[in-house]
Short mmCIF file of C-alpha atoms in Angstrom, two decimals:
data_model
loop_
_atom_site.label_atom_id
_atom_site.label_comp_id
_atom_site.label_asym_id
_atom_site.label_seq_id
_atom_site.Cartn_x
_atom_site.Cartn_y
_atom_site.Cartn_z
CA MET A 285 38.39 187.82 136.25
CA GLN A 286 39.95 184.40 136.77
CA LEU A 287 40.58 182.96 133.33
CA TYR A 288 39.85 179.41 134.47
CA THR A 289 36.19 180.41 134.15
CA VAL A 290 36.51 180.40 130.36
CA ARG A 291 39.24 177.76 130.11
CA GLU A 292 37.85 176.00 127.04
CA LEU A 293 37.52 179.22 125.03
CA LEU A 294 40.92 180.40 126.21
CA THR A 295 42.57 177.19 125.06
CA GLU A 296 40.87 177.35 121.65
CA ASP A 297 41.53 181.05 121.01
CA THR A 298 43.61 182.77 123.66
CA VAL A 299 43.92 186.16 121.97
CA GLY A 300 40.29 186.34 120.84
CA THR A 301 38.94 185.32 124.22
CA LEU A 302 41.02 187.95 126.01
CA LYS A 303 39.69 190.58 123.61
CA ARG A 304 36.12 189.48 124.41
CA ILE A 305 36.88 189.84 128.10
CA ALA A 306 38.21 193.35 127.57
CA ASP A 307 35.06 194.20 125.60
CA ILE A 308 32.99 193.46 128.72
CA GLY A 309 34.93 196.19 130.51
CA PHE A 310 37.60 194.23 132.36
CA THR A 311 41.06 195.75 132.58
CA GLN A 312 42.67 192.97 134.63
CA VAL A 313 42.62 189.19 134.51
CA GLU A 314 44.04 186.39 136.61
CA PRO A 315 45.61 183.65 134.45
CA PHE A 316 45.82 180.03 135.57
CA ALA A 317 48.64 177.61 134.80
CA PHE A 318 50.11 180.50 132.87
CA LEU A 319 53.27 178.67 131.85
CA THR A 320 51.23 176.39 129.58
CA PHE A 321 49.96 179.26 127.40
CA GLY A 322 53.35 180.62 126.36
CA ASP A 323 53.44 183.49 123.88
CA ALA A 324 49.69 183.36 123.23
CA LEU A 325 48.96 184.72 126.71
CA ARG A 326 51.56 187.46 126.39
CA ASP A 327 50.26 188.47 122.96
CA GLY A 328 46.64 188.32 124.07
CA LEU A 329 47.19 190.50 127.10
CA ARG A 330 48.98 193.07 124.98
CA GLU A 331 46.44 193.10 122.15
CA ALA A 332 43.47 193.25 124.53
CA GLY A 333 45.04 195.95 126.70
CA LEU A 334 44.77 193.77 129.79
CA SER A 335 47.14 193.38 132.73
CA ALA A 336 47.56 190.38 135.01
CA PRO A 337 48.48 191.48 138.54
CA THR A 338 47.99 187.96 139.92
CA THR A 339 48.17 184.43 138.55
CA HIS A 340 47.46 180.89 139.66
CA GLN A 341 50.38 178.56 139.15
CA GLY A 342 51.46 175.58 141.18
CA PHE A 343 55.04 176.17 142.30
CA ILE A 344 55.61 174.53 145.67
CA GLY A 345 58.35 171.97 145.07
CA GLY A 346 58.81 173.07 141.45
CA ASP A 347 61.31 175.10 139.43
CA LEU A 348 60.86 178.37 141.25
CA ASP A 349 63.17 180.51 139.15
CA GLU A 350 61.41 179.50 135.93
CA VAL A 351 58.01 180.38 137.38
CA PHE A 352 59.02 183.74 138.78
CA GLU A 353 61.11 184.78 135.77
CA SER A 354 58.17 184.01 133.48
CA ALA A 355 55.75 185.87 135.75
CA LYS A 356 57.94 188.95 135.79
CA ALA A 357 58.13 188.92 131.99
CA LEU A 358 54.32 189.15 131.86
CA GLY A 359 54.13 191.93 134.41
CA ILE A 360 52.59 189.62 137.01
CA GLN A 361 53.25 190.79 140.56
CA THR A 362 51.83 187.95 142.67
CA VAL A 363 52.05 184.22 141.95
CA ILE A 364 49.47 182.20 143.88
CA ASP A 365 49.71 178.46 144.43
CA PRO A 366 46.10 177.33 143.94
CA PHE A 367 45.97 173.92 145.57
CA VAL A 368 47.56 171.71 148.19
CA ALA A 369 45.78 168.37 148.54
CA PRO A 370 43.21 167.87 151.33
CA GLU A 371 45.27 165.21 153.10
CA ARG A 372 47.97 167.84 153.71
CA TRP A 373 45.61 169.89 155.89
CA GLN A 374 44.89 167.26 158.52
CA SER A 375 47.73 167.91 160.98
CA ALA A 376 49.68 170.84 162.36
CA ALA A 377 52.93 169.27 161.17
CA ASP A 378 51.76 168.92 157.56
CA ILE A 379 50.39 172.46 157.49
CA ALA A 380 53.64 173.81 158.91
CA GLN A 381 55.54 171.98 156.17
CA THR A 382 53.40 173.61 153.48
CA ALA A 383 53.97 177.00 155.10
CA GLU A 384 57.70 176.35 155.10
CA GLY A 385 57.54 175.65 151.38
CA LEU A 386 55.78 178.93 150.73
CA ASN A 387 58.14 180.87 152.96
CA ALA A 388 61.14 179.43 151.13
CA ALA A 389 59.54 180.23 147.77
CA ALA A 390 58.94 183.81 148.91
CA GLU A 391 62.68 184.29 149.33
CA VAL A 392 63.33 183.14 145.76
CA ALA A 393 60.42 185.19 144.42
CA ALA A 394 61.71 188.34 146.08
CA ARG A 395 64.88 188.11 144.00
CA HIS A 396 62.66 188.45 140.92
CA GLY A 397 60.52 191.24 142.39
CA ILE A 398 57.59 188.85 142.83
CA ARG A 399 55.54 187.92 145.88
CA VAL A 400 53.82 184.59 146.52
CA GLY A 401 50.50 183.58 147.99
CA TYR A 402 48.06 180.74 148.49
CA HIS A 403 44.44 180.23 147.42
CA ASN A 404 42.06 178.09 149.46
CA HIS A 405 39.32 175.61 148.69
CA ASP A 406 36.88 174.19 151.23
CA HIS A 407 39.16 171.63 152.91
CA GLU A 408 41.34 174.32 154.47
CA ILE A 409 38.18 175.55 156.18
CA SER A 410 36.40 172.34 157.16
CA ASN A 411 39.57 170.99 158.79
CA THR A 412 40.38 172.62 162.11
CA ILE A 413 43.66 172.76 164.03
CA GLU A 414 43.89 173.93 167.62
CA GLY A 415 40.38 175.34 167.53
CA VAL A 416 40.67 177.39 164.34
CA THR A 417 40.30 176.65 160.65
CA ALA A 418 43.34 175.10 159.04
CA LEU A 419 43.61 178.24 156.88
CA GLU A 420 43.89 180.46 159.96
CA PHE A 421 46.46 178.12 161.53
CA PHE A 422 48.36 178.14 158.24
CA ALA A 423 48.33 181.94 158.06
CA GLY A 424 49.95 182.04 161.47
CA GLN A 425 52.88 180.00 160.10
CA LEU A 426 53.56 182.23 157.10
CA ALA A 427 56.30 184.79 156.70
CA PRO A 428 54.97 188.37 156.69
CA GLU A 429 55.53 188.78 152.96
CA VAL A 430 53.42 185.75 151.97
CA VAL A 431 49.85 186.68 151.07
CA LEU A 432 46.47 184.99 150.74
CA GLU A 433 43.81 185.01 148.06
CA VAL A 434 40.62 183.93 149.80
CA ASP A 435 38.03 182.10 147.75
CA THR A 436 34.98 183.28 149.65
CA TYR A 437 32.67 180.75 148.02
CA TRP A 438 34.77 177.79 149.14
CA VAL A 439 34.95 179.31 152.61
CA ALA A 440 31.17 179.08 152.75
CA VAL A 441 31.21 175.53 151.36
CA GLY A 442 33.72 174.62 154.05
CA GLY A 443 31.26 175.70 156.73
CA ALA A 444 32.55 179.14 157.74
CA ASP A 445 31.17 182.64 157.32
CA PRO A 446 33.48 184.53 154.94
CA VAL A 447 32.36 187.85 156.39
CA ALA A 448 33.57 186.74 159.83
CA LEU A 449 36.71 184.97 158.61
CA LEU A 450 38.22 187.72 156.48
CA PRO A 451 38.96 190.14 159.35
CA LYS A 452 40.70 187.32 161.23
CA LEU A 453 43.10 186.91 158.32
CA GLY A 454 43.68 190.65 158.17
CA ASP A 455 45.94 192.48 155.74
CA ARG A 456 47.45 189.22 154.50
CA VAL A 457 44.35 188.94 152.27
CA VAL A 458 45.25 190.79 149.08
CA ALA A 459 42.66 189.25 146.75
CA LEU A 460 39.21 187.68 146.91
CA HIS A 461 37.58 185.20 144.60
CA ILE A 462 34.05 186.51 144.24
CA LYS A 463 31.55 183.90 143.11
CA ASP A 464 27.96 183.05 143.93
CA GLY A 465 25.52 180.18 144.19
CA PRO A 466 23.97 178.03 146.95
CA GLY A 467 27.29 177.25 148.63
CA THR A 468 27.42 173.56 147.73
CA HIS A 469 30.21 171.29 146.53
CA GLU A 470 28.45 170.95 143.16
CA THR A 471 30.30 173.44 140.99
CA LYS A 472 27.59 173.43 138.31
CA ASP A 473 25.31 175.11 140.86
CA GLN A 474 27.42 178.28 140.67
CA VAL A 475 25.77 181.31 139.11
CA ALA A 476 26.57 184.91 138.24
CA VAL A 477 27.50 187.13 141.15
CA GLY A 478 24.34 188.62 142.64
CA GLN A 479 22.15 185.69 141.60
CA GLY A 480 23.05 183.32 144.46
CA SER A 481 22.86 183.28 148.22
CA LEU A 482 26.23 184.70 149.28
CA PRO A 483 26.27 188.17 150.92
CA ILE A 484 28.51 189.68 148.26
CA GLU A 485 28.44 193.29 149.47
CA GLN A 486 29.24 192.31 153.05
CA ILE A 487 32.04 190.01 151.90
CA ILE A 488 33.70 192.81 149.96
CA ALA A 489 33.22 195.22 152.87
CA ALA A 490 35.06 192.74 155.12
CA ALA A 491 38.21 193.10 152.96
CA PRO A 492 37.66 196.39 151.13
CA ASP A 493 41.22 196.81 149.87
CA ALA A 494 41.53 193.31 148.37
CA LEU A 495 41.49 192.78 144.62
CA ARG A 496 38.11 191.38 143.54
CA VAL A 497 38.40 188.48 141.14
CA ILE A 498 35.25 187.12 139.48
CA GLU A 499 35.26 183.37 138.93
CA LEU A 500 32.99 180.42 138.26
CA ASP A 501 34.43 176.93 138.59
CA ASP A 502 31.51 175.75 136.47
CA SER A 503 27.84 176.52 135.86
CA ARG A 504 24.73 175.07 134.28
CA GLY A 505 24.51 178.16 132.10
CA ASP A 506 26.93 179.96 129.84
CA ARG A 507 29.95 180.88 131.96
CA PHE A 508 31.02 183.74 129.74
CA GLN A 509 27.58 185.33 130.08
CA ALA A 510 27.71 184.76 133.82
CA VAL A 511 30.99 186.66 133.94
CA ALA A 512 29.43 189.58 132.05
CA ASP A 513 26.43 189.54 134.38
CA SER A 514 28.74 189.42 137.40
CA PHE A 515 30.69 192.42 136.15
CA ALA A 516 27.45 194.35 135.54
CA PHE A 517 26.21 193.53 139.05
CA LEU A 518 29.39 194.61 140.78
CA ASN A 519 29.70 197.69 138.61
CA GLY A 520 26.12 198.64 139.35
CA LYS A 521 26.82 198.41 143.07
CA GLY A 522 30.00 200.44 142.74
CA LEU A 523 32.06 197.39 143.69
CA ALA A 524 33.89 196.62 140.43
#
């Protein structure tokens, strides 16, 4: 699960929250802004018996060696930049510049045994370049070793069908954010997986080898309970 879902609890009690997550049945989590949690995240992962194969951490234009050294120390294999501002997805030149930043970061990351990726929101989908979504155009500019984590909910919010888009992005997609709701910009409308309108089983079938990461940006209900319900739904379908 993406730890941003329970960000308040994680900040208040990192170790205890990670243990609660493990009690649900999770064995893997995806931290966010992991550098800000320091030793508490390391200790919590160890005490809860959890691993973190991926993480969200802004790194484009930052201190790359610090990020990748810290990730390696936690056993993280893939560092994903989670956000490049919407205005940077309006032109081919700006998108190419972002791709160049990721490609350069990938070279530094490789020296630490780490790979890098990018995670989308809706603006990379609603903007189009040369007849395709900005995300597809972007993917075409990336070095082979750079990967994508596709947030399937934000794909739908951006106006595309995630089931149709995922095959176009191919093997570069190594992880999916699985979330549910009515597919609106209002994050509080998000609900547990299986309780919304997204075709969850078809989405997963469109990228069957990708890591499945449960997340809610927000919700009108208890997000921790929604995570547990999401896990139960996916487990019941044989998709966890």
